[in-house]
Amino acid sequence: MAWPPRFAFVGGTIAIDFAQTGGEGYRARWEGWHAPADMADWAEMAPGLGLRPSVSEPEYRAAWQLREALWRTLRHQLAGEPAEPEDHALIETVASQPDLVPQWRNGEMRWAPDATFTQVMSSVARDAIDLFGTARAERFRKCANPNCDLMFVDQSRPGKRQWCTMERCGNLSKVARHRAKHRHDHGDDHAA
Ligand SMILES: [Zn+2]
C-alpha cells in the first residue's frame, strides 16, 4: 500500500476513521476531503459503512466541525483528560439526530442506501460515545511509533496491537530492530 493512502482505514471503528481523514493545522497534509464528493467516496469505502450518501454543502461544513471535535476529544482521551465542553456538546448534538437505518437483505445486514450524510455523521458520533463510554475505551490507543499520530481501537483478541499498520509503522520498527541487531553482531555501525 502506498502511504499515505487517500483514506486511512486503520481505526477499527468509524468514529476514529472519520477523525483521521485530515483536518486543520499539520493534519492538512493528509487531507482527504476537498469537496463534498470526497465525503461520499469516504463513506462508500469505509469499513462498516459501504453506502454512498448525498452530501450537501451544509453537511460538508458540519462534517469538518465534527471531525475537529472528534480529533480533539480523541487526543484528550489518550491523555486521560475530559473532552472540551463545546466538543462534548457538539458530539452529543450530532448523535441526537437520526442515524443510519439497518436493513436485512438476503440474510445480511446493510445500511438503507438512501441515507443522508447527516445520518452518517450521527452514526459516527454515536460510535464515538460508545467508544469513550464503554469498555471499548480500554482498547483505544495510539500507534506505538512516536512519530505517528494514527489512533485505533484494538479489536484483536489478545489486545496487543501496537501499530496503525504493519506496512507503515510495524515494518519500520522491524527494520530498526534488525539494524540494531546487525550493529550488535558486527560490533560497528553498518547502518549509515
Ligand atoms: Zn503508525
PDB file of C-alpha atoms and ligand atoms in Angstrom:
ATOM      1  CA  MET A   1       0.000   0.000   0.000  1.00  0.00           C
ATOM      2  CA  ALA A   2       1.339   3.418  -0.968  1.00  0.00           C
ATOM      3  CA  TRP A   3       1.414   5.740   2.023  1.00  0.00           C
ATOM      4  CA  PRO A   4      -0.463   7.904   2.684  1.00  0.00           C
ATOM      5  CA  PRO A   5      -3.460   6.262   1.055  1.00  0.00           C
ATOM      6  CA  ARG A   6      -6.334   8.509   0.008  1.00  0.00           C
ATOM      7  CA  PHE A   7      -8.140   7.480   3.192  1.00  0.00           C
ATOM      8  CA  ALA A   8      -6.581   5.593   6.101  1.00  0.00           C
ATOM      9  CA  PHE A   9      -8.945   2.963   7.437  1.00  0.00           C
ATOM     10  CA  VAL A  10      -6.822   1.831  10.360  1.00  0.00           C
ATOM     11  CA  GLY A  11      -9.026   2.979  13.252  1.00  0.00           C
ATOM     12  CA  GLY A  12     -11.011  -0.223  13.540  1.00  0.00           C
ATOM     13  CA  THR A  13     -14.172   1.833  14.057  1.00  0.00           C
ATOM     14  CA  ILE A  14     -15.937   4.559  12.091  1.00  0.00           C
ATOM     15  CA  ALA A  15     -15.502   7.369  14.638  1.00  0.00           C
ATOM     16  CA  ILE A  16     -11.704   7.080  14.510  1.00  0.00           C
ATOM     17  CA  ASP A  17     -11.564   6.569  10.753  1.00  0.00           C
ATOM     18  CA  PHE A  18     -13.748   9.668  10.308  1.00  0.00           C
ATOM     19  CA  ALA A  19     -11.428  11.722  12.537  1.00  0.00           C
ATOM     20  CA  GLN A  20      -8.343  10.558  10.616  1.00  0.00           C
ATOM     21  CA  THR A  21      -9.335  11.788   7.171  1.00  0.00           C
ATOM     22  CA  GLY A  22      -7.342  15.018   7.563  1.00  0.00           C
ATOM     23  CA  GLY A  23      -8.055  18.267   9.349  1.00  0.00           C
ATOM     24  CA  GLU A  24      -6.717  21.624  10.348  1.00  0.00           C
ATOM     25  CA  GLY A  25      -3.110  22.587  11.031  1.00  0.00           C
ATOM     26  CA  TYR A  26      -0.496  19.917  10.402  1.00  0.00           C
ATOM     27  CA  ARG A  27      -3.196  17.355   9.620  1.00  0.00           C
ATOM     28  CA  ALA A  28      -3.973  19.229   6.380  1.00  0.00           C
ATOM     29  CA  ARG A  29      -1.113  17.369   4.715  1.00  0.00           C
ATOM     30  CA  TRP A  30      -3.169  14.180   4.636  1.00  0.00           C
ATOM     31  CA  GLU A  31      -6.461  15.905   3.844  1.00  0.00           C
ATOM     32  CA  GLY A  32      -8.825  13.563   2.024  1.00  0.00           C
ATOM     33  CA  TRP A  33     -11.867  15.831   1.947  1.00  0.00           C
ATOM     34  CA  HIS A  34     -11.515  18.544  -0.682  1.00  0.00           C
ATOM     35  CA  ALA A  35     -15.148  18.569  -1.816  1.00  0.00           C
ATOM     36  CA  PRO A  36     -18.472  17.039  -0.748  1.00  0.00           C
ATOM     37  CA  ALA A  37     -17.974  14.176  -3.227  1.00  0.00           C
ATOM     38  CA  ASP A  38     -14.856  13.132  -1.272  1.00  0.00           C
ATOM     39  CA  MET A  39     -17.032  12.521   1.783  1.00  0.00           C
ATOM     40  CA  ALA A  40     -19.398  10.379  -0.277  1.00  0.00           C
ATOM     41  CA  ASP A  41     -16.366   8.411  -1.531  1.00  0.00           C
ATOM     42  CA  TRP A  42     -15.118   8.029   2.026  1.00  0.00           C
ATOM     43  CA  ALA A  43     -18.484   6.659   3.222  1.00  0.00           C
ATOM     44  CA  GLU A  44     -18.581   4.255   0.307  1.00  0.00           C
ATOM     45  CA  MET A  45     -15.086   2.928   1.053  1.00  0.00           C
ATOM     46  CA  ALA A  46     -15.275   2.942   4.861  1.00  0.00           C
ATOM     47  CA  PRO A  47     -15.398  -0.453   6.566  1.00  0.00           C
ATOM     48  CA  GLY A  48     -18.718  -0.687   8.364  1.00  0.00           C
ATOM     49  CA  LEU A  49     -20.435   1.878   6.128  1.00  0.00           C
ATOM     50  CA  GLY A  50     -20.306   0.940   2.448  1.00  0.00           C
ATOM     51  CA  LEU A  51     -23.023   3.304   1.264  1.00  0.00           C
ATOM     52  CA  ARG A  52     -22.932   6.402  -0.868  1.00  0.00           C
ATOM     53  CA  PRO A  53     -24.919   9.260   0.668  1.00  0.00           C
ATOM     54  CA  SER A  54     -25.547  12.607  -0.926  1.00  0.00           C
ATOM     55  CA  VAL A  55     -23.529  15.340   0.815  1.00  0.00           C
ATOM     56  CA  SER A  56     -24.922  18.884   0.868  1.00  0.00           C
ATOM     57  CA  GLU A  57     -22.785  21.979   1.350  1.00  0.00           C
ATOM     58  CA  PRO A  58     -24.028  22.480   4.973  1.00  0.00           C
ATOM     59  CA  GLU A  59     -23.309  18.819   5.715  1.00  0.00           C
ATOM     60  CA  TYR A  60     -19.834  19.229   4.266  1.00  0.00           C
ATOM     61  CA  ARG A  61     -19.135  22.096   6.661  1.00  0.00           C
ATOM     62  CA  ALA A  62     -20.758  20.265   9.586  1.00  0.00           C
ATOM     63  CA  ALA A  63     -18.586  17.223   8.936  1.00  0.00           C
ATOM     64  CA  TRP A  64     -15.437  19.361   9.194  1.00  0.00           C
ATOM     65  CA  GLN A  65     -16.632  20.720  12.550  1.00  0.00           C
ATOM     66  CA  LEU A  66     -17.460  17.252  13.826  1.00  0.00           C
ATOM     67  CA  ARG A  67     -14.080  15.976  12.687  1.00  0.00           C
ATOM     68  CA  GLU A  68     -12.226  18.693  14.615  1.00  0.00           C
ATOM     69  CA  ALA A  69     -14.295  17.995  17.734  1.00  0.00           C
ATOM     70  CA  LEU A  70     -13.687  14.262  17.436  1.00  0.00           C
ATOM     71  CA  TRP A  71      -9.965  14.691  16.840  1.00  0.00           C
ATOM     72  CA  ARG A  72      -9.526  16.907  19.908  1.00  0.00           C
ATOM     73  CA  THR A  73     -11.619  14.558  22.025  1.00  0.00           C
ATOM     74  CA  LEU A  74      -9.662  11.505  20.895  1.00  0.00           C
ATOM     75  CA  ARG A  75      -6.391  13.252  21.830  1.00  0.00           C
ATOM     76  CA  HIS A  76      -7.812  14.187  25.229  1.00  0.00           C
ATOM     77  CA  GLN A  77      -8.924  10.571  25.718  1.00  0.00           C
ATOM     78  CA  LEU A  78      -5.368   9.394  25.012  1.00  0.00           C
ATOM     79  CA  ALA A  79      -4.128  11.809  27.669  1.00  0.00           C
ATOM     80  CA  GLY A  80      -6.807  10.724  30.144  1.00  0.00           C
ATOM     81  CA  GLU A  81      -8.430  14.162  30.010  1.00  0.00           C
ATOM     82  CA  PRO A  82     -12.097  15.114  29.606  1.00  0.00           C
ATOM     83  CA  ALA A  83     -13.390  16.483  26.317  1.00  0.00           C
ATOM     84  CA  GLU A  84     -13.665  20.228  25.852  1.00  0.00           C
ATOM     85  CA  PRO A  85     -17.244  21.254  26.731  1.00  0.00           C
ATOM     86  CA  GLU A  86     -18.062  22.580  23.224  1.00  0.00           C
ATOM     87  CA  ASP A  87     -16.769  19.381  21.637  1.00  0.00           C
ATOM     88  CA  HIS A  88     -18.696  17.225  24.095  1.00  0.00           C
ATOM     89  CA  ALA A  89     -21.867  19.186  23.314  1.00  0.00           C
ATOM     90  CA  LEU A  90     -21.350  19.001  19.548  1.00  0.00           C
ATOM     91  CA  ILE A  91     -20.787  15.232  19.591  1.00  0.00           C
ATOM     92  CA  GLU A  92     -23.978  14.733  21.623  1.00  0.00           C
ATOM     93  CA  THR A  93     -25.979  17.078  19.371  1.00  0.00           C
ATOM     94  CA  VAL A  94     -24.892  15.240  16.214  1.00  0.00           C
ATOM     95  CA  ALA A  95     -25.616  11.884  17.894  1.00  0.00           C
ATOM     96  CA  SER A  96     -29.135  13.036  18.783  1.00  0.00           C
ATOM     97  CA  GLN A  97     -30.085  13.189  15.092  1.00  0.00           C
ATOM     98  CA  PRO A  98     -31.491  10.128  13.271  1.00  0.00           C
ATOM     99  CA  ASP A  99     -28.718   7.666  12.449  1.00  0.00           C
ATOM    100  CA  LEU A 100     -28.302   5.077   9.697  1.00  0.00           C
ATOM    101  CA  VAL A 101     -31.139   2.606   9.235  1.00  0.00           C
ATOM    102  CA  PRO A 102     -30.207  -1.089   9.184  1.00  0.00           C
ATOM    103  CA  GLN A 103     -31.848  -3.443   6.708  1.00  0.00           C
ATOM    104  CA  TRP A 104     -31.836  -7.209   6.493  1.00  0.00           C
ATOM    105  CA  ARG A 105     -31.372  -8.396   2.905  1.00  0.00           C
ATOM    106  CA  ASN A 106     -30.612 -11.954   1.763  1.00  0.00           C
ATOM    107  CA  GLY A 107     -29.552 -12.905   5.257  1.00  0.00           C
ATOM    108  CA  GLU A 108     -27.173  -9.963   5.587  1.00  0.00           C
ATOM    109  CA  MET A 109     -27.288  -6.618   7.321  1.00  0.00           C
ATOM    110  CA  ARG A 110     -26.716  -3.483   5.285  1.00  0.00           C
ATOM    111  CA  TRP A 111     -27.471   0.210   5.734  1.00  0.00           C
ATOM    112  CA  ALA A 112     -30.520   1.571   3.923  1.00  0.00           C
ATOM    113  CA  PRO A 113     -28.956   3.012   0.769  1.00  0.00           C
ATOM    114  CA  ASP A 114     -30.944   6.273   0.666  1.00  0.00           C
ATOM    115  CA  ALA A 115     -29.106   7.659   3.716  1.00  0.00           C
ATOM    116  CA  THR A 116     -28.071  11.286   4.081  1.00  0.00           C
ATOM    117  CA  PHE A 117     -24.649  12.328   5.279  1.00  0.00           C
ATOM    118  CA  THR A 118     -26.316  13.701   8.425  1.00  0.00           C
ATOM    119  CA  GLN A 119     -27.316  10.125   9.267  1.00  0.00           C
ATOM    120  CA  VAL A 120     -23.729   9.005   8.636  1.00  0.00           C
ATOM    121  CA  MET A 121     -22.461  11.729  10.997  1.00  0.00           C
ATOM    122  CA  SER A 122     -24.979  10.708  13.643  1.00  0.00           C
ATOM    123  CA  SER A 123     -23.763   7.113  13.442  1.00  0.00           C
ATOM    124  CA  VAL A 124     -20.166   8.360  13.694  1.00  0.00           C
ATOM    125  CA  ALA A 125     -20.971  10.488  16.767  1.00  0.00           C
ATOM    126  CA  ARG A 126     -22.877   7.602  18.410  1.00  0.00           C
ATOM    127  CA  ASP A 127     -19.914   5.342  17.728  1.00  0.00           C
ATOM    128  CA  ALA A 128     -17.618   7.898  19.402  1.00  0.00           C
ATOM    129  CA  ILE A 129     -19.792   8.000  22.523  1.00  0.00           C
ATOM    130  CA  ASP A 130     -19.885   4.210  22.598  1.00  0.00           C
ATOM    131  CA  LEU A 131     -16.098   4.142  22.245  1.00  0.00           C
ATOM    132  CA  PHE A 132     -15.492   6.656  25.034  1.00  0.00           C
ATOM    133  CA  GLY A 133     -18.216   5.438  27.360  1.00  0.00           C
ATOM    134  CA  THR A 134     -17.902   1.662  27.345  1.00  0.00           C
ATOM    135  CA  ALA A 135     -15.228  -0.980  27.922  1.00  0.00           C
ATOM    136  CA  ARG A 136     -14.050  -0.315  24.361  1.00  0.00           C
ATOM    137  CA  ALA A 137     -12.196   2.718  25.810  1.00  0.00           C
ATOM    138  CA  GLU A 138      -9.652   0.315  27.326  1.00  0.00           C
ATOM    139  CA  ARG A 139      -8.734  -0.820  23.811  1.00  0.00           C
ATOM    140  CA  PHE A 140      -8.330   2.675  22.418  1.00  0.00           C
ATOM    141  CA  ARG A 141      -4.731   3.716  21.780  1.00  0.00           C
ATOM    142  CA  LYS A 142      -2.242   5.459  19.508  1.00  0.00           C
ATOM    143  CA  CYS A 143       0.285   3.859  17.183  1.00  0.00           C
ATOM    144  CA  ALA A 144       3.473   2.925  19.089  1.00  0.00           C
ATOM    145  CA  ASN A 145       5.607   4.877  16.621  1.00  0.00           C
ATOM    146  CA  PRO A 146       6.189   8.197  18.418  1.00  0.00           C
ATOM    147  CA  ASN A 147       6.247   9.970  15.039  1.00  0.00           C
ATOM    148  CA  CYS A 148       2.858   8.583  14.019  1.00  0.00           C
ATOM    149  CA  ASP A 149      -0.387  10.125  15.242  1.00  0.00           C
ATOM    150  CA  LEU A 150      -2.779   7.480  13.955  1.00  0.00           C
ATOM    151  CA  MET A 151      -5.152   6.016  16.536  1.00  0.00           C
ATOM    152  CA  PHE A 152      -7.172   2.814  16.634  1.00  0.00           C
ATOM    153  CA  VAL A 153      -9.292   0.601  18.793  1.00  0.00           C
ATOM    154  CA  ASP A 154      -7.584  -2.742  19.161  1.00  0.00           C
ATOM    155  CA  GLN A 155     -10.049  -5.438  18.087  1.00  0.00           C
ATOM    156  CA  SER A 156      -7.558  -8.287  18.301  1.00  0.00           C
ATOM    157  CA  ARG A 157      -8.350 -10.979  20.828  1.00  0.00           C
ATOM    158  CA  PRO A 158      -5.024 -10.736  22.725  1.00  0.00           C
ATOM    159  CA  GLY A 159      -5.246  -6.929  22.727  1.00  0.00           C
ATOM    160  CA  LYS A 160      -1.597  -6.403  21.833  1.00  0.00           C
ATOM    161  CA  ARG A 161      -1.934  -4.383  18.673  1.00  0.00           C
ATOM    162  CA  GLN A 162       0.777  -1.687  18.639  1.00  0.00           C
ATOM    163  CA  TRP A 163       0.833  -0.252  15.141  1.00  0.00           C
ATOM    164  CA  CYS A 164      -1.502   1.662  12.859  1.00  0.00           C
ATOM    165  CA  THR A 165      -0.455  -0.777  10.139  1.00  0.00           C
ATOM    166  CA  MET A 166       2.422  -3.213   9.703  1.00  0.00           C
ATOM    167  CA  GLU A 167       3.134  -1.633   6.288  1.00  0.00           C
ATOM    168  CA  ARG A 168       3.666   1.847   7.678  1.00  0.00           C
ATOM    169  CA  CYS A 169       4.977   1.600  11.231  1.00  0.00           C
ATOM    170  CA  GLY A 170       5.269  -2.071  12.147  1.00  0.00           C
ATOM    171  CA  ASN A 171       7.848  -2.676   9.428  1.00  0.00           C
ATOM    172  CA  LEU A 172       9.768   0.493  10.282  1.00  0.00           C
ATOM    173  CA  SER A 173      10.161  -0.899  13.759  1.00  0.00           C
ATOM    174  CA  LYS A 174      11.229  -4.292  12.409  1.00  0.00           C
ATOM    175  CA  VAL A 175      13.854  -2.627  10.202  1.00  0.00           C
ATOM    176  CA  ALA A 176      15.120  -0.592  13.178  1.00  0.00           C
ATOM    177  CA  ARG A 177      15.397  -3.729  15.321  1.00  0.00           C
ATOM    178  CA  HIS A 178      17.164  -5.575  12.512  1.00  0.00           C
ATOM    179  CA  ARG A 179      19.658  -2.722  12.112  1.00  0.00           C
ATOM    180  CA  ALA A 180      20.282  -2.608  15.854  1.00  0.00           C
ATOM    181  CA  LYS A 181      20.919  -6.372  15.896  1.00  0.00           C
ATOM    182  CA  HIS A 182      23.182  -6.108  12.837  1.00  0.00           C
ATOM    183  CA  ARG A 183      25.272  -3.413  14.540  1.00  0.00           C
ATOM    184  CA  HIS A 184      25.489  -5.503  17.656  1.00  0.00           C
ATOM    185  CA  ASP A 185      26.563  -8.654  15.760  1.00  0.00           C
ATOM    186  CA  HIS A 186      29.288  -6.869  13.862  1.00  0.00           C
ATOM    187  CA  GLY A 187      30.436  -4.526  16.534  1.00  0.00           C
ATOM    188  CA  ASP A 188      30.355  -1.482  14.278  1.00  0.00           C
ATOM    189  CA  ASP A 189      27.825   0.662  12.530  1.00  0.00           C
ATOM    190  CA  HIS A 190      26.848  -0.532   9.082  1.00  0.00           C
ATOM    191  CA  ALA A 191      23.536   1.223   9.159  1.00  0.00           C
ATOM    192  CA  ALA A 192      24.730   4.632   7.973  1.00  0.00           C
TER     193      ALA A 192
HETATM  194 ZN    ZN B   1       1.724   4.321  12.857  1.00  0.00          ZN
END
